[in-house]
XYZ file of C-alpha atoms in Angstrom:
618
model
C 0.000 0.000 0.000
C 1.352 3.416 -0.763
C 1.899 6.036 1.705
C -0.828 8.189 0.001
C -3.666 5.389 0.345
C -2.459 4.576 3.977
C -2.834 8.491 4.946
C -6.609 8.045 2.904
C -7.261 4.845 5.006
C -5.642 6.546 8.039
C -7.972 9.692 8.102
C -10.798 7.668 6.912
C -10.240 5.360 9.705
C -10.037 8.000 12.235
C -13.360 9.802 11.167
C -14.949 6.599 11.523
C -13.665 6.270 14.901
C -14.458 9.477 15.712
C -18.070 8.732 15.365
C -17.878 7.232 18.813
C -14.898 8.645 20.609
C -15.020 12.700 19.507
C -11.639 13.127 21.291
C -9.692 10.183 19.991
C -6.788 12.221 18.220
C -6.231 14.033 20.695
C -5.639 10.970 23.326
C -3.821 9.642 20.538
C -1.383 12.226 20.005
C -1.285 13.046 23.836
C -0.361 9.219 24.926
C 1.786 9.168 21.816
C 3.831 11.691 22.780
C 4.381 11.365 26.435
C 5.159 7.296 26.091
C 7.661 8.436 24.154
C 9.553 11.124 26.359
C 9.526 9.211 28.921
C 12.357 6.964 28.140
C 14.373 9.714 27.317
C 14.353 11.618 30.732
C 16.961 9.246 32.504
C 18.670 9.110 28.777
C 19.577 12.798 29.428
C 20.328 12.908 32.889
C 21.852 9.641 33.466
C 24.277 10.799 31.466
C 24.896 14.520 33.114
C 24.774 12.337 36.406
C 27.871 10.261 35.561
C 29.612 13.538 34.489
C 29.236 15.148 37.157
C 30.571 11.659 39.535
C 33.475 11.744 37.130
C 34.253 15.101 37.989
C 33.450 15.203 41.656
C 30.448 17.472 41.609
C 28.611 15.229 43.829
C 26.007 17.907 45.136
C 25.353 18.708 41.500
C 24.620 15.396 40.496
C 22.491 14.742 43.405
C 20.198 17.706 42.185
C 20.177 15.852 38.915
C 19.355 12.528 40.358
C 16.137 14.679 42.072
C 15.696 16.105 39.100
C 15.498 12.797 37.137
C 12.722 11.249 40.021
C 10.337 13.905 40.019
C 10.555 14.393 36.269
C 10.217 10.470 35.321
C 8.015 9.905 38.271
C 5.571 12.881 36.836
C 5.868 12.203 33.453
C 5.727 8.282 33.726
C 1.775 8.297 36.213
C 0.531 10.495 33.405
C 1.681 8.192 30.547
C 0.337 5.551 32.623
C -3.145 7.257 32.950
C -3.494 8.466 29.095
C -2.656 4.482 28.221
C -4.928 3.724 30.522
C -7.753 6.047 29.175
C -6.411 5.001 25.368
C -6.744 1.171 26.335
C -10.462 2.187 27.459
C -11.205 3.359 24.062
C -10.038 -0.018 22.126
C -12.003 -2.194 24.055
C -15.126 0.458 23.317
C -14.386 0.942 19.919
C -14.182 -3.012 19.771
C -17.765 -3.655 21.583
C -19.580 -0.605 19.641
C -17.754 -1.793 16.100
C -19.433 -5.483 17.424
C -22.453 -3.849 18.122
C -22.764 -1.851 14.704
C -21.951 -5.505 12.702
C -25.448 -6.816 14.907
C -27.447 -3.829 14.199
C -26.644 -4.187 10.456
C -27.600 -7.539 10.636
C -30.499 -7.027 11.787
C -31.253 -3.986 9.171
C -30.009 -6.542 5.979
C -33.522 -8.866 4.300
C -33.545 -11.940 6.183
C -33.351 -13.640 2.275
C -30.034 -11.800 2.143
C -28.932 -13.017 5.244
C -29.380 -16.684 4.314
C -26.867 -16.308 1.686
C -23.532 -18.035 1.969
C -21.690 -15.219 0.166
C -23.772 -12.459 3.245
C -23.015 -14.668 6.184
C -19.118 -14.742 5.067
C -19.048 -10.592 4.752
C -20.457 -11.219 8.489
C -17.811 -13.443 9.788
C -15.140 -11.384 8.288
C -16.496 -8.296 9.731
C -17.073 -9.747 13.035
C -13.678 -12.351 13.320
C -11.465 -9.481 12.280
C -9.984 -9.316 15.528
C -9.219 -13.375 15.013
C -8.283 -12.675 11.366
C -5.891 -9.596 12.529
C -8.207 -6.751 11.362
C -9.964 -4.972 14.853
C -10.192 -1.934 15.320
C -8.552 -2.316 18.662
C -5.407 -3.556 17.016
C -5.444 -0.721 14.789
C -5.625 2.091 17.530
C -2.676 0.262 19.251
C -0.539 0.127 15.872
C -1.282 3.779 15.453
C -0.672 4.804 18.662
C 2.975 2.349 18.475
C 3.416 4.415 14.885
C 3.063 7.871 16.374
C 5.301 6.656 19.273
C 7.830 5.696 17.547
C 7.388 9.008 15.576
C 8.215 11.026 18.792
C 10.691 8.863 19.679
C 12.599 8.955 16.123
C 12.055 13.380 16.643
C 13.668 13.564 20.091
C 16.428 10.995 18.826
C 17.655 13.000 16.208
C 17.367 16.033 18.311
C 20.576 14.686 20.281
C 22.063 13.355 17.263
C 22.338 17.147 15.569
C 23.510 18.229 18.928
C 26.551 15.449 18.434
C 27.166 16.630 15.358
C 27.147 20.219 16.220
C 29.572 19.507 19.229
C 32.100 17.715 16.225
C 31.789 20.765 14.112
C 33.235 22.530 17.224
C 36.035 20.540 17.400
C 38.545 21.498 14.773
C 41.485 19.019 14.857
C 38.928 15.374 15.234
C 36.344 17.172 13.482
C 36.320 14.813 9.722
C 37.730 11.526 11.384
C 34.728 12.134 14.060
C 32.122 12.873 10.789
C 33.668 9.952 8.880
C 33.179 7.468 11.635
C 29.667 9.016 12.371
C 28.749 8.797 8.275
C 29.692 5.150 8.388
C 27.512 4.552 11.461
C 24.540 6.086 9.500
C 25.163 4.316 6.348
C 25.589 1.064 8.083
C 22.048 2.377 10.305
C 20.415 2.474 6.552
C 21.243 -0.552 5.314
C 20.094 -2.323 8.332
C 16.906 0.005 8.181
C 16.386 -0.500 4.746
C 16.778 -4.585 4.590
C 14.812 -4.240 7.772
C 11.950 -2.712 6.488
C 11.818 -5.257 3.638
C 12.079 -8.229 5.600
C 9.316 -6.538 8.020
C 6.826 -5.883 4.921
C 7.524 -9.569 3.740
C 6.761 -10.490 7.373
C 3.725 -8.373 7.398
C 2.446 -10.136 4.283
C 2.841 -13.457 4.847
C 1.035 -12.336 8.776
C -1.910 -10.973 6.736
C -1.966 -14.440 4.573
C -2.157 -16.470 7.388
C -4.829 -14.666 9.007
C -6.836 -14.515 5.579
C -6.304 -17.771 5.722
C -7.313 -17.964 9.244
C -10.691 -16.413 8.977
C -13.287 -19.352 7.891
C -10.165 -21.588 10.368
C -11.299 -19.852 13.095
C -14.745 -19.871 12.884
C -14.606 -23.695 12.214
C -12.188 -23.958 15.647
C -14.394 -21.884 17.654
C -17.473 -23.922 16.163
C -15.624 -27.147 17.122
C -14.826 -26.386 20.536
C -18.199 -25.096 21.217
C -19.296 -28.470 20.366
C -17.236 -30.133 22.744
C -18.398 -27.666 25.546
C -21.917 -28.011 24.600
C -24.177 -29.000 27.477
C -27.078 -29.276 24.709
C -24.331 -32.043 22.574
C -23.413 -33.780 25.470
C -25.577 -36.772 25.239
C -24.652 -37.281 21.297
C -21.296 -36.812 22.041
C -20.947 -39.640 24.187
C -23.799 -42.232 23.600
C -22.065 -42.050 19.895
C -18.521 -41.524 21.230
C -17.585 -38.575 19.606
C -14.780 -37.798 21.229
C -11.839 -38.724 18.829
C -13.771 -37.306 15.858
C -14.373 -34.094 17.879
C -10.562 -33.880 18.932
C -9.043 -35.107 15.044
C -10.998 -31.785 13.756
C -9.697 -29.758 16.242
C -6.321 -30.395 15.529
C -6.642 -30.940 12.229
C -8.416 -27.275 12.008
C -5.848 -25.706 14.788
C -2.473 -27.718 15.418
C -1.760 -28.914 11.824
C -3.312 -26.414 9.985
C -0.099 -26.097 7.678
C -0.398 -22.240 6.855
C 0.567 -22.181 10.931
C 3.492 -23.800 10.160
C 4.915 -22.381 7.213
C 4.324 -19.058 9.122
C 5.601 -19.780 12.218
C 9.176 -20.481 10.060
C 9.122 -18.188 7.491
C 8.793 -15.367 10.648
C 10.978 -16.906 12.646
C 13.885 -16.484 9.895
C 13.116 -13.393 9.200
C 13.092 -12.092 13.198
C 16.296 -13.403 13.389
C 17.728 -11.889 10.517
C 16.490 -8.559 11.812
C 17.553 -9.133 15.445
C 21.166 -10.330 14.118
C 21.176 -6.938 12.108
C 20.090 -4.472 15.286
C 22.630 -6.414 17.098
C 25.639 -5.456 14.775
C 24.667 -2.047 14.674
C 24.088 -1.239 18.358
C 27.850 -2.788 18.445
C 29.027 -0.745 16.119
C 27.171 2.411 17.614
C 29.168 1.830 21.018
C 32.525 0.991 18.916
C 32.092 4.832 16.695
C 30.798 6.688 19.874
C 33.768 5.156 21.759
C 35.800 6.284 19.321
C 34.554 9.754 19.241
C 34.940 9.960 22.772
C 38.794 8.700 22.953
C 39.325 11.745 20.944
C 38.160 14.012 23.319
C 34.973 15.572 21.519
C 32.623 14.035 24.160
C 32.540 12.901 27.428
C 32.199 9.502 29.378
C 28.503 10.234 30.373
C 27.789 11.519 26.679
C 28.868 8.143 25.234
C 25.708 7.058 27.172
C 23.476 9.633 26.122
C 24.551 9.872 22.236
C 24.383 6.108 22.070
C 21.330 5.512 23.419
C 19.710 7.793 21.072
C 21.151 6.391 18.125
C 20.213 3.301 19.707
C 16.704 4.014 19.927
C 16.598 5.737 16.727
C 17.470 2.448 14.529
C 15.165 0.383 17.157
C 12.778 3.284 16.588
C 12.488 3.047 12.853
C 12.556 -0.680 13.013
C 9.239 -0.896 14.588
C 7.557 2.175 12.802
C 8.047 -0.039 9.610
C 6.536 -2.964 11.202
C 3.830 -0.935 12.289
C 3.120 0.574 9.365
C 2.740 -2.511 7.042
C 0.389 -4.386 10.134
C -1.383 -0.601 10.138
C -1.241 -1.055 5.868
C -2.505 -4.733 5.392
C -5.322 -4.616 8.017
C -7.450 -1.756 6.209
C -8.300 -4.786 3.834
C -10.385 -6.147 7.293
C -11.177 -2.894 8.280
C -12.408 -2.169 4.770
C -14.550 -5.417 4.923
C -16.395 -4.307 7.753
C -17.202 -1.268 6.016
C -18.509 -2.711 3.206
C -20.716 -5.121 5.187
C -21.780 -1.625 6.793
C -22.433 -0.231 3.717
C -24.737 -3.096 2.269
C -28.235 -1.406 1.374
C -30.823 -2.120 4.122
C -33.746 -3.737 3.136
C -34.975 -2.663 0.058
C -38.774 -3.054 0.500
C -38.421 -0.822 3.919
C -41.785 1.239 3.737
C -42.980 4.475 6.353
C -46.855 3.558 6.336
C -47.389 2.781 10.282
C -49.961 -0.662 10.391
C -53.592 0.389 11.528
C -54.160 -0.083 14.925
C -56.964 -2.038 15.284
C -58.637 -3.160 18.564
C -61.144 -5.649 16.487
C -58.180 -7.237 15.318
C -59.398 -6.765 11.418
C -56.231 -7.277 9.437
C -56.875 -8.353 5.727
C -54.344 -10.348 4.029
C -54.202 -11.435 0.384
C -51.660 -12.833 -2.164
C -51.864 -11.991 -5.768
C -50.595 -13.648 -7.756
C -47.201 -13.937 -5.609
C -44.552 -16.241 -7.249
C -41.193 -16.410 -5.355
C -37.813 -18.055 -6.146
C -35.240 -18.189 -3.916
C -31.539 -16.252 -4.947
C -29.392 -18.304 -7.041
C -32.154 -21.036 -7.448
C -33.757 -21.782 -11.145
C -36.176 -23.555 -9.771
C -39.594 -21.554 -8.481
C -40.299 -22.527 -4.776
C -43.815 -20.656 -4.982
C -46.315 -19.805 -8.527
C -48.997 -18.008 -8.912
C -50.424 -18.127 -5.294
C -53.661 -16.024 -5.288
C -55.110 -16.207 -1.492
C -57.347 -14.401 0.796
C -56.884 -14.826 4.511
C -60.162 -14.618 5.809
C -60.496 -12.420 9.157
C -60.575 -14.382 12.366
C -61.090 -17.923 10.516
C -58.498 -20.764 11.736
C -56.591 -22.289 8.373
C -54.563 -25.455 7.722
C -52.000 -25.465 5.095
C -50.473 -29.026 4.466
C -48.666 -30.503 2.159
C -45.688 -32.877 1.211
C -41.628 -31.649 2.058
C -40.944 -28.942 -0.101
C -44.342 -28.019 -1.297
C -43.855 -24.626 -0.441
C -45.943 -24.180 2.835
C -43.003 -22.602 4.746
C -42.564 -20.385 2.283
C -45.695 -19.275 2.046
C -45.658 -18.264 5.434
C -42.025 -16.497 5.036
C -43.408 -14.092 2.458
C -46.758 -13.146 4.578
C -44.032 -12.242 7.322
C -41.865 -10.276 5.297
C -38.753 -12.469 5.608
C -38.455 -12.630 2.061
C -40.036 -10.515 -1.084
C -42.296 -12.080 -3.606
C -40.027 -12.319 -7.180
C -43.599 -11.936 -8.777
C -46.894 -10.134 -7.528
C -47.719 -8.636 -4.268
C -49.047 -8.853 -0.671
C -51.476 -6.517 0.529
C -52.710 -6.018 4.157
C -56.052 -4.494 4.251
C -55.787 -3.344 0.502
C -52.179 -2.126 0.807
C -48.955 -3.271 -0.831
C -47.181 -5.101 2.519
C -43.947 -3.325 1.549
C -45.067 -0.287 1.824
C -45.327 -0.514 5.578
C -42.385 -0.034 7.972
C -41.048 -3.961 8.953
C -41.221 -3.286 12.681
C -45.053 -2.006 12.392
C -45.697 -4.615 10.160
C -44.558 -7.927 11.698
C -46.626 -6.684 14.698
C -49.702 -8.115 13.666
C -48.030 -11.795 13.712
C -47.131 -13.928 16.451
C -45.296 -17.202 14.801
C -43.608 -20.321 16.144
C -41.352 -21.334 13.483
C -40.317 -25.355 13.084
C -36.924 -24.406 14.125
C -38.006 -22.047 16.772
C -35.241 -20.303 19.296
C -35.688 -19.989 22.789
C -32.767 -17.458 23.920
C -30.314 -18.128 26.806
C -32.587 -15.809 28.952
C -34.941 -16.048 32.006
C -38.137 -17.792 31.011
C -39.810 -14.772 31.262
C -38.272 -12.845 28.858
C -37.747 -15.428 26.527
C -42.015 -14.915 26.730
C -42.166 -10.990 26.822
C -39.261 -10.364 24.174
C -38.242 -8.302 26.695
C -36.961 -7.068 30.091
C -40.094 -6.222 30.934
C -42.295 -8.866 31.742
C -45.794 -8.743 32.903
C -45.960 -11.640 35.052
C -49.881 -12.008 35.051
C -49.740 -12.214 31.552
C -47.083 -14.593 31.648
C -48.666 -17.078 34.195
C -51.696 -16.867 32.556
C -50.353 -18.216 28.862
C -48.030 -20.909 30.393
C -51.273 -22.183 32.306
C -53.289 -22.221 28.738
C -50.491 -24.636 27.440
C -49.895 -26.774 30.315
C -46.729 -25.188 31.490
C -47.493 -23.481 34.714
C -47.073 -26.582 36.790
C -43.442 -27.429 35.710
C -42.851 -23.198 36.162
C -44.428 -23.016 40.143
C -41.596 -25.937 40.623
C -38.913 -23.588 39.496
C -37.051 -22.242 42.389
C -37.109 -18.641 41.007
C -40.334 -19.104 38.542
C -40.161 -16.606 35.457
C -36.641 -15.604 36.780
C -35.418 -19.268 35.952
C -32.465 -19.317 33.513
C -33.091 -21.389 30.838
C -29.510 -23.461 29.448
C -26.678 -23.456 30.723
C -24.041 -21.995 28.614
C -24.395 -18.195 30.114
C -24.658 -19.449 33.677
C -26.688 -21.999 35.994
C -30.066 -22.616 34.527
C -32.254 -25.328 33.452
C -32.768 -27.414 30.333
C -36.214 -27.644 29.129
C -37.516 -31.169 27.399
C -38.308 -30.431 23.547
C -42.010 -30.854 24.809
C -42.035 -28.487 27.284
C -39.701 -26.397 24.753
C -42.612 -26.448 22.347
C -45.252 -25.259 24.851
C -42.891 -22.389 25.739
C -42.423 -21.260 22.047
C -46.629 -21.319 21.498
C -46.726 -19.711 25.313
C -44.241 -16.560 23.491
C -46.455 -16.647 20.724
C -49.449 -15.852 22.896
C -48.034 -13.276 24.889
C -47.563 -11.303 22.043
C -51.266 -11.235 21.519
C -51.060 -10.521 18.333
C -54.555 -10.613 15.376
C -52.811 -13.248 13.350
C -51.182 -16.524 14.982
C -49.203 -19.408 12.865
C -47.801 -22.606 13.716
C -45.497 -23.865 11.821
C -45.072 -27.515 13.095
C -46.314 -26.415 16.710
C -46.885 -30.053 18.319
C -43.868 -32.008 16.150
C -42.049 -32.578 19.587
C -45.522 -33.552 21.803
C -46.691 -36.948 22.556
C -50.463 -37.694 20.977
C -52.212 -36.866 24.130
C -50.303 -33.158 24.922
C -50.875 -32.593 20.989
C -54.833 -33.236 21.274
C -54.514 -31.251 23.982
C -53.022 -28.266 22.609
C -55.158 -28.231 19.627
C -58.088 -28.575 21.967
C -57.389 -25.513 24.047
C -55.679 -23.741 21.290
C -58.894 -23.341 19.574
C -60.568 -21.486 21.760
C -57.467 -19.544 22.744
C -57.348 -17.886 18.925
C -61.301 -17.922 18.721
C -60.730 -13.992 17.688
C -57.842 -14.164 15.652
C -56.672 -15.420 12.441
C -54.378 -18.485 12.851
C -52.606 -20.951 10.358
C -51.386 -24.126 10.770
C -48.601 -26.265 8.970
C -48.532 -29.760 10.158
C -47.952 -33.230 8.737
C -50.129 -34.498 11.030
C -53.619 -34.801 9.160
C -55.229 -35.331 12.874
C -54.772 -31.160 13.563
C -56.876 -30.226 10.169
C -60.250 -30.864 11.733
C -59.983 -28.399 14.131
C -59.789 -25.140 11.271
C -62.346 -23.597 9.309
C -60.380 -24.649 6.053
C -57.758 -26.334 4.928
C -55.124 -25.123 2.041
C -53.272 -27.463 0.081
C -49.811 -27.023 -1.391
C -47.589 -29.139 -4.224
C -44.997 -28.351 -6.113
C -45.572 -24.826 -4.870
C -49.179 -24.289 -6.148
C -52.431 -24.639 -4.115
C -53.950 -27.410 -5.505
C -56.829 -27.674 -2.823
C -59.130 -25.978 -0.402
C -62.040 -26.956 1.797
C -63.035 -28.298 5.211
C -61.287 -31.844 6.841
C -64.934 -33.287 5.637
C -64.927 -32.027 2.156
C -61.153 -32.993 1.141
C -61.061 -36.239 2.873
C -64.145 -37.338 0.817
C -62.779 -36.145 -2.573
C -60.082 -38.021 -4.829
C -56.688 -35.602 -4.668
C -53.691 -35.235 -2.881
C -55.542 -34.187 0.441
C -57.411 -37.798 0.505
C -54.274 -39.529 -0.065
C -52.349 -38.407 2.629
C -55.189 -38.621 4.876
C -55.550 -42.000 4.225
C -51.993 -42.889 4.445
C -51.872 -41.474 7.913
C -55.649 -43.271 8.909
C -53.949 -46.500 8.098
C -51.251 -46.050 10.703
C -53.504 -44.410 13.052
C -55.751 -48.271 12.899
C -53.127 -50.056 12.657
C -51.697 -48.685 15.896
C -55.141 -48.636 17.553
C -55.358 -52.415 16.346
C -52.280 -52.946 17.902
C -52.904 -51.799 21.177
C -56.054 -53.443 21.233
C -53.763 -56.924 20.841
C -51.828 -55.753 23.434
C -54.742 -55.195 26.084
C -56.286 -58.515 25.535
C -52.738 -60.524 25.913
C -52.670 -58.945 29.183
């Protein structure tokens, strides 16, 4: 990267940084500064100290040695307390950058978020720290940079006063230059092959960690696994163990980029620490040499080569610095990008009609939707009309398209064809959080969050626990709640601290208890009862009934069994309705309905029958 497009980066970086820390530069130049004067106070008077020994001016160097305390000891708390304050602001830049990658997340289509290509952006943007690119990291190399700025200032400070002391001296004056020219000259070489070996370290550091990114988030899934409370049973009734442990290590100790890495670096260090080396030997050997002539003194020795010291040690580490400050913009740009990507692009402003009656229209005209990247059309031609407060059934075989169907009505994804209006109006012309306030759903794959139970239910802190009781009681939860040593304050898992682990029954009841808290005019089940025995599934479609008796509901179920309780039943294949009616009127008519009805009646006798067998053996 040039030096122009690292100052671009630099500023661009720092504006974006200065979104949430307004006085950022000016810590940064402020720690910058003082970290690096620092080591120079007992540079200086160390060596007017040992002067002053030399020439018996004990009192003076005594006021030196004073001098040297109170200055270093000043100097040195306040460095401490502007690192301090610096170190405050990586770990809140680091959190709020976090916390802007979530909020985007949550801003981007959910379609767009089920993309492989989206969900990579995401876990480049949010591993950057594992892959090398946080933000933190980049404070701290800019803040090392600017250090080592300072540092390189006040070092040639005292090497111009040197040379201005030789040009004083008339008869060592050019054998004192010459020695001093072939110091620098040597400094530059080892400066310049430094500075290549550090940008060919740099580079192959940035490789590995590009190469590191989708590493890490397969080590980090890996070990989760192993620390899993919820994986624990698989893991051992199928002795997972070795597999478990062979990925980790073959993901994490042999990855081979580690390797070659670790080597290449290694060489390269010790090429550079071989070169410092030889020049801070050579730096005593000229200054020495200087000195035997009589141009400086004992004590100036140790000031002049010091500074020279740090100088090369200086520049050494402002080149590192700047190629780990150059390669990680490509992370830090990455997050950007991700920031960048347009929000959701059918985002309307019309606020949803609030409506105590609950009268929400919904119909699909002519909607066809296929999903990105697919040829294949998951949904065609779907004209519906959701008829207020009427209790619906949509069934069909895997892949028909019912949970599609319902993914569009909530907005998760955008029809490719036709339109969805609520009470007349195109859907995407209201604003998403209005809108997908008139639904309460429990998904197949619902998520209850690592949360008290009774925010899982409110989708919130705050938690009306009236309401709460009174929706775990309509599904048959209350009972296993009032045995809960702290009730609705229960912890639920037991990966963010000591909680409980709830059956996938009692899981399932908890999931339709959220959906009825939210109270909302339109209710769907998506596979509500797949986890419930026969008797807690009659049971919930019993009471369910008359739980949404003034709201629109839909059901999607397999189970045939649940269709008699709704007003009508939808039928999907191949992502057309190809039926509608009542339980009575499809069962009794030749189509796809009838034959899955019957295939499911047959078990249901055949299970009856065999129970019957059962009870007259015994």
């Amino acid at each position: 990267m040039s030096l122009k497009t690292a100052w671009q980066e630099t500023c661009k970086f720092i504006k974006m940084m200065q979104k949430s820390e307004p006085h950022l530069l000016v810590y940064l130049f402020l720690t910058a500064m003082m970290t690096a004067t620092v080591p120079f106070i007992p540079i200086y008077f160390s060596a007017q100290i040992l002067d002053q020994l030399i020439a018996g001016q004990f009192h003076s160097a005594m006021q030196n040695v004073y001098w040297m305390i109170g200055i270093s000891g000043v100097l040195g708390i306040t460095s401490k307390a502007l690192n301090q304050r610096f170190l405050k602001i990586q770990d809140c830049s680091e959190n709020k950058i976090s916390q802007r990658i979530v909020e985007k997340a949550y801003q981007l289509e959910y379609e767009e978020l089920e993309k492989t290509e989206t969900l990579d952006e995401m876990r480049k943007a949010d591993q950057g720290c594992n892959g090398g690119g946080s933000t933190d990291s980049q404070l701290r190399d800019l803040l090392q940079f600017l250090t080592m700025l300072f540092s390189i200032l006040y070092s040639l400070i005292f090497v111009g006063v040197l040379i201005m002391q030789i040009l004083k001296s008339s008869q060592t004056r050019w054998m004192a230059l010459a020695s001093l020219f072939f110091l620098f000259a040597l400094y530059a070489l080892v400066i310049l092959i430094g500075s290549i070996l550090s940008a060919k370290a740099g580079e192959l550091l940035q490789k590995m960690r590009r190469d590191n990114v989708h590493n890490n988030a397969m080590s980090n899934y890996i070990g989760n696994l192993g620390q899993s409370v919820t994986n624990g049973k698989d893991i051992r009734i199928f002795q997972m163990q070795k597999l478990i442990m062979h990925l980790f290590n073959k993901t994490v100790v042999s990855a081979d980029f580690y390797l070659a890495w670790g080597t290449t670096n290694g060489k390269i260090n010790g090429v550079i620490t071989f070169l410092t080396q030889l020049a801070s030997g050579m730096t005593y050997l000229v200054i020495g040499i200087i000195a035997m002539q009589g141009t400086i003194g004992i004590g100036e020795v140790m000031l002049y080569a010091n500074a020279i010291l740090r100088f090369t040690t200086s520049l050494v580490t402002l080149a590192a610095s700047y190629n780990n400050i150059a390669y990680r913009y490509e992370y830090l740009n990455s997050y950007e990008a991700f920031i960048q990507r347009p929000n959701m692009s059918y985002e309307g402003t019309l606020p949803v009609e609030k409506r105590d009656d609950g009268e929400y229209h919904l119909t699909f005209d002519h909607v066809s939707y296929r999903y990105p990247g697919q040829s294949e059309t998951a949904l065609k031609d779907i004209s519906f009309d959701l008829e207020l407060k009427k209790h619906f059934a949509v069934v069909g075989r895997n892949g028909a398209g019912k949970t599609t169907f319902i993914k569009l009505m909530c907005r998760l994804a955008e029809p490719t064809e036709g339109r969805i209006l609520l009470n007349g109006i195109d859907i995407r012309k209201y604003a998403f959080e209005e809108y997908v306030q008139i639904f309460s759903v429990v998904f197949q794959d619902f998520k209850l969050m690592e949360m008290p139970l009774g925010e899982n239910l409110a989708a919130s802190a705050n938690v009306d626990d009236q309401k709460a009781m009174r929706v775990l009681e309509e599904v048959g939860l209350s009972a296993r709640v009032a045995g809960m040593d702290k009730g609705l304050k229960t912890q639920l898992g037991k990966e963010n601290g000591e909680g409980i682990l709830l059956s996938g029954g009692e899981a399932q009841k908890a999931a339709i208890a959220r959906a009825l808290y939210k109270d909302a005019p339109v209710v769907i089940l998506d596979e509500p009862t797949a986890a419930l025995d026969p008797l807690a599934e009659a049971e919930i479609y019993e009471n369910f009934n008359e739980l949404v008796k003034d709201k629109t509901s839909i059901f999607i179920s397999h189970r045939m069994s649940s269709c008699k309780f709704c007003d009508e039943i939808v039928v999907f294949d191949h992502g057309q309705i190809v039926q509608r009616g009542t339980h009575d009127q499809l069962a009794g008519q030749p189509g796809l309905y009838q034959e899955l009805w019957e295939a499911q009646a047959q078990y249901y006798r055949h299970s009856h029958q065999m129970m019957e067998m059962i009870g007259s053996q015994v």
